[in-house]
Coordinates of C-alpha atoms in Angstrom, one line a residue:
X201 CA -27.8 45.3 104.9
X202 CA -28.5 45.6 108.6
X203 CA -28.8 49.0 110.1
X204 CA -25.9 48.4 112.5
X205 CA -23.7 47.6 109.5
X206 CA -24.9 50.8 107.7
X207 CA -24.2 52.9 110.8
X208 CA -20.7 51.4 111.1
X209 CA -19.8 52.1 107.5
X210 CA -21.2 55.7 107.7
X211 CA -19.0 56.4 110.7
X212 CA -16.0 54.8 109.1
X213 CA -16.4 57.1 106.1
X214 CA -16.7 60.1 108.4
X215 CA -13.5 59.1 110.2
X216 CA -11.7 58.9 106.8
X217 CA -13.0 62.0 105.1
X218 CA -14.7 64.2 107.7
X219 CA -18.0 64.4 105.8
X220 CA -20.5 62.3 103.8
X221 CA -23.3 63.0 101.4
X222 CA -26.7 61.3 101.5
X223 CA -26.7 60.4 97.8
X224 CA -23.2 59.0 97.9
X225 CA -23.8 56.9 100.9
X226 CA -27.1 55.6 99.5
X227 CA -25.3 54.6 96.2
X228 CA -22.4 52.9 98.1
X229 CA -24.7 50.9 100.4
X230 CA -27.4 50.2 97.9
X231 CA -30.2 51.6 100.0
X232 CA -32.7 54.5 99.6
X233 CA -31.8 58.0 100.5
X234 CA -34.6 58.0 103.0
X235 CA -32.9 55.1 104.9
X236 CA -29.6 57.1 104.9
X237 CA -31.4 60.2 106.3
X238 CA -32.9 58.1 109.1
X239 CA -29.4 56.6 109.9
X240 CA -27.9 60.1 110.0
X241 CA -30.7 61.3 112.3
X242 CA -30.0 58.4 114.7
X243 CA -26.3 59.1 114.8
X244 CA -26.9 62.8 115.3
X245 CA -29.1 61.9 118.3
X246 CA -26.1 60.0 119.7
X247 CA -23.9 63.1 119.2
X248 CA -21.7 61.1 116.7
X249 CA -22.1 63.6 113.8
X250 CA -23.8 66.8 112.8
X251 CA -26.2 66.8 109.9
X252 CA -25.8 69.3 107.1
X253 CA -27.8 70.0 104.0
X254 CA -27.4 66.9 101.9
X255 CA -25.2 65.0 104.3
X256 CA -23.3 65.1 107.6
X257 CA -19.9 66.1 109.1
X258 CA -17.9 64.5 111.9
X259 CA -18.2 66.1 115.3
X260 CA -14.5 65.9 116.4
X261 CA -11.1 66.3 114.9
X262 CA -9.8 63.1 116.5
X263 CA -12.6 60.7 115.6
X264 CA -13.1 57.6 117.7
X265 CA -15.7 55.1 116.5
X266 CA -17.6 53.6 119.5
X267 CA -16.9 49.9 119.7
X268 CA -20.5 49.0 119.0
X269 CA -20.1 50.4 115.5
X270 CA -16.6 49.0 114.7
X271 CA -17.5 45.3 114.2
X272 CA -18.5 45.8 110.6
X273 CA -15.1 47.2 109.6
X274 CA -12.5 44.8 108.3
X275 CA -14.4 41.9 109.7
X276 CA -12.8 39.2 107.6
X277 CA -9.3 40.4 108.3
X278 CA -9.9 40.7 112.0
X279 CA -11.2 37.1 112.2
X280 CA -8.1 35.8 110.3
X281 CA -5.8 37.8 112.6
X282 CA -7.6 36.5 115.7
X283 CA -7.2 32.9 114.5
X284 CA -3.5 33.3 114.3
X285 CA -3.3 35.1 117.7
X286 CA -5.2 32.2 119.3
X287 CA -2.6 29.8 118.0
X288 CA 0.0 31.6 120.2
X289 CA -1.9 30.4 123.3
X290 CA -0.5 26.9 123.5
X291 CA 0.1 24.5 126.4
X292 CA 2.9 26.7 127.7
X293 CA 0.6 29.6 128.3
X294 CA -1.4 29.6 131.5
X295 CA -2.4 33.3 131.8
X296 CA -3.5 35.7 129.0
X297 CA -4.1 39.4 129.4
X298 CA -6.5 41.0 126.9
X299 CA -7.2 44.7 126.3
X300 CA -10.4 45.9 124.7
X301 CA -11.1 46.1 120.9
X302 CA -12.9 44.3 118.2
X303 CA -9.9 42.2 117.2
X304 CA -9.1 41.2 120.8
X305 CA -12.8 40.3 121.2
X306 CA -12.4 37.9 118.3
X307 CA -9.4 36.4 119.9
X308 CA -11.3 35.9 123.2
X309 CA -14.1 34.0 121.3
X310 CA -11.5 31.6 120.0
X311 CA -10.1 31.0 123.4
X312 CA -13.5 30.5 125.1
X313 CA -13.4 26.7 125.1
X314 CA -9.8 26.2 126.3
X315 CA -9.3 24.2 129.4
X316 CA -7.4 25.6 132.4
X317 CA -6.7 29.0 131.0
X318 CA -6.8 32.2 133.0
X319 CA -7.8 35.3 131.2
X320 CA -7.2 38.8 132.7
X321 CA -9.1 41.6 131.0
X322 CA -10.3 45.2 131.5
X323 CA -12.8 44.8 128.7
X324 CA -16.4 44.4 129.9
X325 CA -17.7 42.8 126.6
X326 CA -14.9 40.2 126.7
X327 CA -15.6 39.5 130.4
X328 CA -19.3 39.1 129.6
X329 CA -18.6 36.6 126.9
X330 CA -16.1 34.5 128.9
X331 CA -18.1 34.5 132.1
X332 CA -20.4 32.0 130.4
X333 CA -17.5 29.5 130.1
X334 CA -16.8 27.7 133.4
X335 CA -13.5 26.2 132.2
X336 CA -12.0 29.7 131.9
X337 CA -10.8 31.4 135.0
X338 CA -11.7 35.0 134.5
X339 CA -10.2 37.9 136.3
X340 CA -11.6 41.4 135.6
X341 CA -9.9 44.6 136.7
X342 CA -11.8 47.3 138.4
X343 CA -11.8 50.8 137.0
X344 CA -13.9 53.5 135.4
X345 CA -15.9 52.2 132.3
X346 CA -15.4 53.9 129.0
X347 CA -18.6 53.7 126.9
X348 CA -16.6 54.1 123.6
X349 CA -14.4 51.0 124.2
X350 CA -16.2 49.1 127.0
X351 CA -12.9 49.1 128.9
X352 CA -12.3 49.7 132.6
X353 CA -9.5 52.2 132.9
X354 CA -7.7 54.3 135.5
X355 CA -6.0 53.8 138.9
X356 CA -8.2 50.9 140.1
X357 CA -7.5 48.9 136.9
X358 CA -3.8 49.6 137.1
X359 CA -3.6 48.6 140.8
X360 CA -5.2 45.2 140.0
X361 CA -2.7 44.6 137.2
X362 CA 0.2 45.6 139.4
X363 CA -0.3 42.4 141.4
X364 CA -0.6 40.0 138.5
X365 CA 1.9 38.2 136.2
X366 CA 0.9 37.4 132.6
X367 CA 2.4 34.9 130.2
X368 CA 1.0 36.8 127.1
X369 CA -0.9 40.0 126.6
X370 CA -3.0 40.5 123.4
X371 CA -3.2 44.2 122.7
X372 CA -5.6 46.1 120.5
X373 CA -4.5 49.5 119.3
X374 CA -5.7 52.4 117.2
X375 CA -2.3 53.0 115.6
X376 CA 1.1 51.4 115.4
X377 CA 4.2 52.9 113.9
X378 CA 8.0 53.0 114.5
X379 CA 7.9 56.8 115.2
X380 CA 4.7 56.8 117.3
X381 CA 4.8 53.5 119.0
X382 CA 1.5 52.0 120.0
X383 CA -1.2 54.6 120.3
X384 CA -4.9 54.9 121.1
X385 CA -7.5 57.7 121.3
X386 CA -7.7 58.1 125.0
X387 CA -4.9 59.0 127.4
X388 CA -6.2 57.1 130.5
X389 CA -6.9 54.0 128.4
X390 CA -3.3 54.3 127.1
X391 CA -2.0 54.3 130.7
X392 CA -4.1 51.2 131.7
X393 CA -3.0 49.3 128.5
X394 CA 0.6 50.2 129.3
X395 CA 0.2 48.8 132.8
X396 CA -1.1 45.5 131.4
X397 CA 1.8 45.3 128.9
X398 CA 4.3 45.8 131.7
X399 CA 3.0 42.7 133.5
X400 CA 3.5 40.3 130.5
X401 CA 6.4 38.2 129.4
X402 CA 5.3 38.3 125.8
X403 CA 3.3 41.1 124.0
X404 CA 1.3 40.4 120.9
X405 CA -0.4 43.3 119.0
X406 CA -3.4 42.5 116.9
X407 CA -4.2 45.2 114.3
X408 CA -5.8 45.2 110.9
X409 CA -3.8 46.9 108.1
X410 CA -5.6 50.3 108.5
X411 CA -3.9 50.7 111.9
X412 CA -0.3 50.2 110.6
X413 CA 1.5 53.5 110.2
X414 CA -1.4 55.4 111.9
X415 CA -0.9 57.7 114.8
X416 CA -3.6 58.3 117.4
X417 CA -3.7 60.8 120.3
X418 CA -2.2 58.9 123.2
X419 CA 1.0 56.9 123.3
X420 CA 0.8 53.5 125.0
X421 CA 4.5 52.4 124.6
X422 CA 7.4 52.1 122.2
X423 CA 7.3 49.4 119.6
X424 CA 10.4 47.9 121.3
X425 CA 8.0 46.5 124.0
X426 CA 6.2 44.4 121.3
X427 CA 7.3 40.8 120.5
X428 CA 4.9 40.2 117.6
X429 CA 2.5 42.2 115.4
X430 CA -0.3 40.2 113.7
X431 CA -1.9 42.1 110.9
X432 CA -3.2 41.5 107.3
X433 CA -2.0 41.9 103.8
X434 CA -3.4 45.4 103.4
X435 CA -0.8 46.8 105.9
X436 CA 1.7 49.3 104.5
X437 CA 4.7 47.2 103.4
X438 CA 7.3 49.9 104.1
X439 CA 6.0 50.5 107.6
X440 CA 6.1 46.7 108.3
X441 CA 9.7 46.6 107.2
X442 CA 10.6 49.4 109.6
X443 CA 8.8 47.6 112.4
X444 CA 10.7 44.4 111.6
X445 CA 14.0 46.3 111.7
X446 CA 13.3 47.2 115.4
X447 CA 13.0 43.5 116.3
X448 CA 9.2 43.1 116.1
X449 CA 8.1 39.8 114.5
X450 CA 5.5 40.7 111.8
X451 CA 2.9 38.0 110.8
X452 CA 0.3 38.7 108.1
X453 CA -2.9 36.8 108.1

């Protein structure tokens, strides 16, 4: 297992339980305890955890995994979700908006070879990928960069979006529920995503099952603004039924 995958899984366990033990992580990952200790030291140097005797604890109550460590989580599900989302971009769609996130990044990769498509994004990693494809017209918002999500956020991003019209926006979230709406970890990011949603004729949320029924810090919008949620079979069935009752089309990959 590559170190990046180990770090991602360690941080995921911290986000779920708040603490991890060296021996438990070593057994789960099938690596030596020495490797786990080196991984914990690296993550502590990046201020992502605090080491304790025999393990580590999370640094924050609301725990946001940096994007560079999220790719190893639910990878297969995200790829299936992205494949379905890319199918929604047919010949009637000229302009697609894309927020940041690991699943939206997978969607962007599937759209990279489309002809005559305009993509509007505030995600630096998506822009970097698509800039290499000359058949895609790429529009990148301005804004302040968030190192956790690689997104450009704030008033500059929102002023760019205010002058654009989008056929579809593909939105990544940290939580979606009937009571909480669409949510994310950062309030400024939430406002920028809300601005992009407001410029689109159709709103598609892409979220693996772990996000369904989850509530993060900052509200983006109500679920009534969403046309379709594309998720996977692990999503909570009762919450999906509640979402469908509000008029959201639910598709499982």
